GROMACS .gro file of C-alpha atoms in nm:
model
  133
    1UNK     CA    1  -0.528  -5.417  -1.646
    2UNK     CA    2  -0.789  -5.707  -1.615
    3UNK     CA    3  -1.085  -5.805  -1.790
    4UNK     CA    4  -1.300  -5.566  -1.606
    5UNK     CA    5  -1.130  -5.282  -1.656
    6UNK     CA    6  -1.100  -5.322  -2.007
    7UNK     CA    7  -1.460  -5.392  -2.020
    8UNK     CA    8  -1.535  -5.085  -1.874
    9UNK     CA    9  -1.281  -4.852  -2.068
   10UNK     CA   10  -1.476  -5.022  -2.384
   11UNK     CA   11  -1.806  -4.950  -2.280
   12UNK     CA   12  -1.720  -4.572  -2.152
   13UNK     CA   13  -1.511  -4.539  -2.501
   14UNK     CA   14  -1.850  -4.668  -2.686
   15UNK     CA   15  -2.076  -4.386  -2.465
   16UNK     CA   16  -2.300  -4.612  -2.258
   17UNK     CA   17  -2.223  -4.705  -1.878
   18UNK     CA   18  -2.108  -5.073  -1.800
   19UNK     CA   19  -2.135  -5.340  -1.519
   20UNK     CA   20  -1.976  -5.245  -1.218
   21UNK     CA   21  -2.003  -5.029  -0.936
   22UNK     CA   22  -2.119  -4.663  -0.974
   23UNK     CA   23  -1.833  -4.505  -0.852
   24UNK     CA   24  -1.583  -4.690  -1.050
   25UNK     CA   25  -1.771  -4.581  -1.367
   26UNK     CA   26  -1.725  -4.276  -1.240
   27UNK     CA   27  -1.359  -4.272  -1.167
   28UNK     CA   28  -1.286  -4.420  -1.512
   29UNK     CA   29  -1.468  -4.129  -1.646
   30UNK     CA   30  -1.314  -3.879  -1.487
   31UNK     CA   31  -0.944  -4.044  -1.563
   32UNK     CA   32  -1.027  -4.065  -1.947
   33UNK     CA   33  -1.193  -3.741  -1.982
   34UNK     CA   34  -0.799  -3.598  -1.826
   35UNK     CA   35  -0.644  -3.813  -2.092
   36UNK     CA   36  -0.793  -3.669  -2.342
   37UNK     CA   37  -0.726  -3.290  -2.282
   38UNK     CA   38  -0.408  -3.203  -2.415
   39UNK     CA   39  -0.151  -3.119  -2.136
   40UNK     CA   40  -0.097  -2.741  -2.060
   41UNK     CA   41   0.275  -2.757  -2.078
   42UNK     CA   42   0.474  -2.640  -2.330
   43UNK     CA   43   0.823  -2.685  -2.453
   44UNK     CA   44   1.034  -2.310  -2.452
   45UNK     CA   45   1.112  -2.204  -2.805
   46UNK     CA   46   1.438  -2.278  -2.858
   47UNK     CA   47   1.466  -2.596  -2.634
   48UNK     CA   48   1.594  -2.781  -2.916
   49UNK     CA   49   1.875  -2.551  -3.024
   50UNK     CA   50   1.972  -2.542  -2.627
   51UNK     CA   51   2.013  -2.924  -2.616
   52UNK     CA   52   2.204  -2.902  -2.975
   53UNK     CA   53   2.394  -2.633  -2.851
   54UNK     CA   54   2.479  -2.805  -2.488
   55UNK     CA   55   2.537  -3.194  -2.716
   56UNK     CA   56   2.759  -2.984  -2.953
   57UNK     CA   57   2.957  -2.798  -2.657
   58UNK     CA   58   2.997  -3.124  -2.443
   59UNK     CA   59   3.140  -3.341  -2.768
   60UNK     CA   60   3.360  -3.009  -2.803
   61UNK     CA   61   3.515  -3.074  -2.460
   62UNK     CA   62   3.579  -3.408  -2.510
   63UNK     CA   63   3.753  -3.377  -2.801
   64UNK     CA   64   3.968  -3.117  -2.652
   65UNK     CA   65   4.037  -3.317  -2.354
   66UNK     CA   66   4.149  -3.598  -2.551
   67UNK     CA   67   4.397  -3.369  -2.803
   68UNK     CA   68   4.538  -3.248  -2.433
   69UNK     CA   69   4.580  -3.622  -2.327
   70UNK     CA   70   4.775  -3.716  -2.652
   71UNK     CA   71   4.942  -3.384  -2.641
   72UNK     CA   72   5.093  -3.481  -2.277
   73UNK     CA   73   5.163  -3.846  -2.377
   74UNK     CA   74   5.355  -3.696  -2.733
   75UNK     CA   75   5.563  -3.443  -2.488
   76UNK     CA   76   5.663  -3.758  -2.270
   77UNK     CA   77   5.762  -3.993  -2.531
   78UNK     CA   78   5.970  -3.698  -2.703
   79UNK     CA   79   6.122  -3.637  -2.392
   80UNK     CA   80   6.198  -4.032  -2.343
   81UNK     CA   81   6.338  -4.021  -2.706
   82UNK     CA   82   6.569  -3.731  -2.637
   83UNK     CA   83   6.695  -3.901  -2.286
   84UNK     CA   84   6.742  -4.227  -2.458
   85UNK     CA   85   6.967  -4.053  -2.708
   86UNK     CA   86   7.180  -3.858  -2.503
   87UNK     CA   87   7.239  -4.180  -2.271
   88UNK     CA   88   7.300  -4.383  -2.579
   89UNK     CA   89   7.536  -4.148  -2.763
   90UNK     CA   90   7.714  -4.002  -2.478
   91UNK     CA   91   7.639  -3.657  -2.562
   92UNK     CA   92   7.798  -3.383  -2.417
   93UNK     CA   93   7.639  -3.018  -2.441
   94UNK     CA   94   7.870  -2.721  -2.539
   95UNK     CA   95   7.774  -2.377  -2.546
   96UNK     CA   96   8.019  -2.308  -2.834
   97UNK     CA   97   7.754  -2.300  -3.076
   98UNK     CA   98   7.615  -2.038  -2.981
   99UNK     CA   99   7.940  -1.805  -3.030
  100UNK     CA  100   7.814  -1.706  -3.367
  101UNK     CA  101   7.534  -1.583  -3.272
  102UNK     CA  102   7.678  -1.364  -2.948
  103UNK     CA  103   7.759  -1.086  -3.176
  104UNK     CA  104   7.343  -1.060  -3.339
  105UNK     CA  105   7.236  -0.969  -2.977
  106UNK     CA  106   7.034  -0.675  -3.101
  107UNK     CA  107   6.880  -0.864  -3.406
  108UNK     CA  108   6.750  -1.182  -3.172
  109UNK     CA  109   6.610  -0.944  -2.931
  110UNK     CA  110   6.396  -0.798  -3.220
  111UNK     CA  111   6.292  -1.110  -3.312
  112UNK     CA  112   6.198  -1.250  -2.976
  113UNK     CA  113   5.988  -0.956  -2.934
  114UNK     CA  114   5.866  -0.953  -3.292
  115UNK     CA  115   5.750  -1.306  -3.284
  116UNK     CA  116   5.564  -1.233  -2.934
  117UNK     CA  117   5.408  -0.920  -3.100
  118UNK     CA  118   5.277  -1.123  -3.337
  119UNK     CA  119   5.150  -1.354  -3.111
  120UNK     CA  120   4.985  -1.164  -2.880
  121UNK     CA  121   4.805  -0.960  -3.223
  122UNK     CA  122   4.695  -1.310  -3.340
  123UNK     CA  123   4.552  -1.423  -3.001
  124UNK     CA  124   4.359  -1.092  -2.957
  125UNK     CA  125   4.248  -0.982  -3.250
  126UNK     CA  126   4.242  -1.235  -3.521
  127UNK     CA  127   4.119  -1.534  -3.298
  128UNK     CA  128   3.839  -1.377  -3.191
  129UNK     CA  129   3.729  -1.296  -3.430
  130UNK     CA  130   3.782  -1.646  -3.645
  131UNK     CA  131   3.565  -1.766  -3.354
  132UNK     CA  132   3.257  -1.569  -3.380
  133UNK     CA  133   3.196  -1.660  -3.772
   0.00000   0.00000   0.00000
């Protein structure tokens, strides 16, 4: 802005008309008398609580994308830990072990489909509804 123009925003400000050309007091006028009115638009109601909620939901994602990243890199060093010992120690897998347990057939079916009973209750039922309070 130069001198003139803030000359002439002074003098329309103080009410009377100031040097210059007509038509610029005029378009100063008409500019100033549009900054005063108060602008027609108007925020929604709940525009805040949308931009809280959509803040809140991408920080959410984040964080769950990183738990997934150190999840995969926990899997692979576990891994690497359980290669390194069986190269190490010379380990040699027998299914002997698992004599004992070839006569409780019956009673490890149960629980396998116990335990996934159980599962599947908690992921439907209880989950939800942990998530909506």
């Amino acid at each position: 802005m130069n001198i003139h123009d803030e000359e002439m925003q002074k003098n329309l400000e103080a009410g009377r008309s100031g040097p210059g050309d007509e038509i610029d007091v005029k378009a100063y006028r008409h500019v100033f008398d549009a900054l005063r009115q108060e602008p027609e638009f108007v925020l929604p109601h709940a525009f805040a609580n949308r931009v809280i909620r959509a803040l809140v939901q991408q920080q959410t994602e984040k964080t769950t994308t990183r738990e997934y990243v150190w999840f995969g890199v926990g899997i692979v060093l576990l891994l690497a830990a359980f290669i390194t010992a069986i190269v190490l120690t010379d380990f040699k897998f027998d299914v002997g072990v698992f004599t004992a347990v070839k006569n409780y057939k019956g009673l490890l079916l149960f629980a396998i489909v116990f335990i996934s009973l159980l599962h599947l209750l908690d992921k439907r039922l209880l989950r939800n509804k942990r998530t909506a309070s």
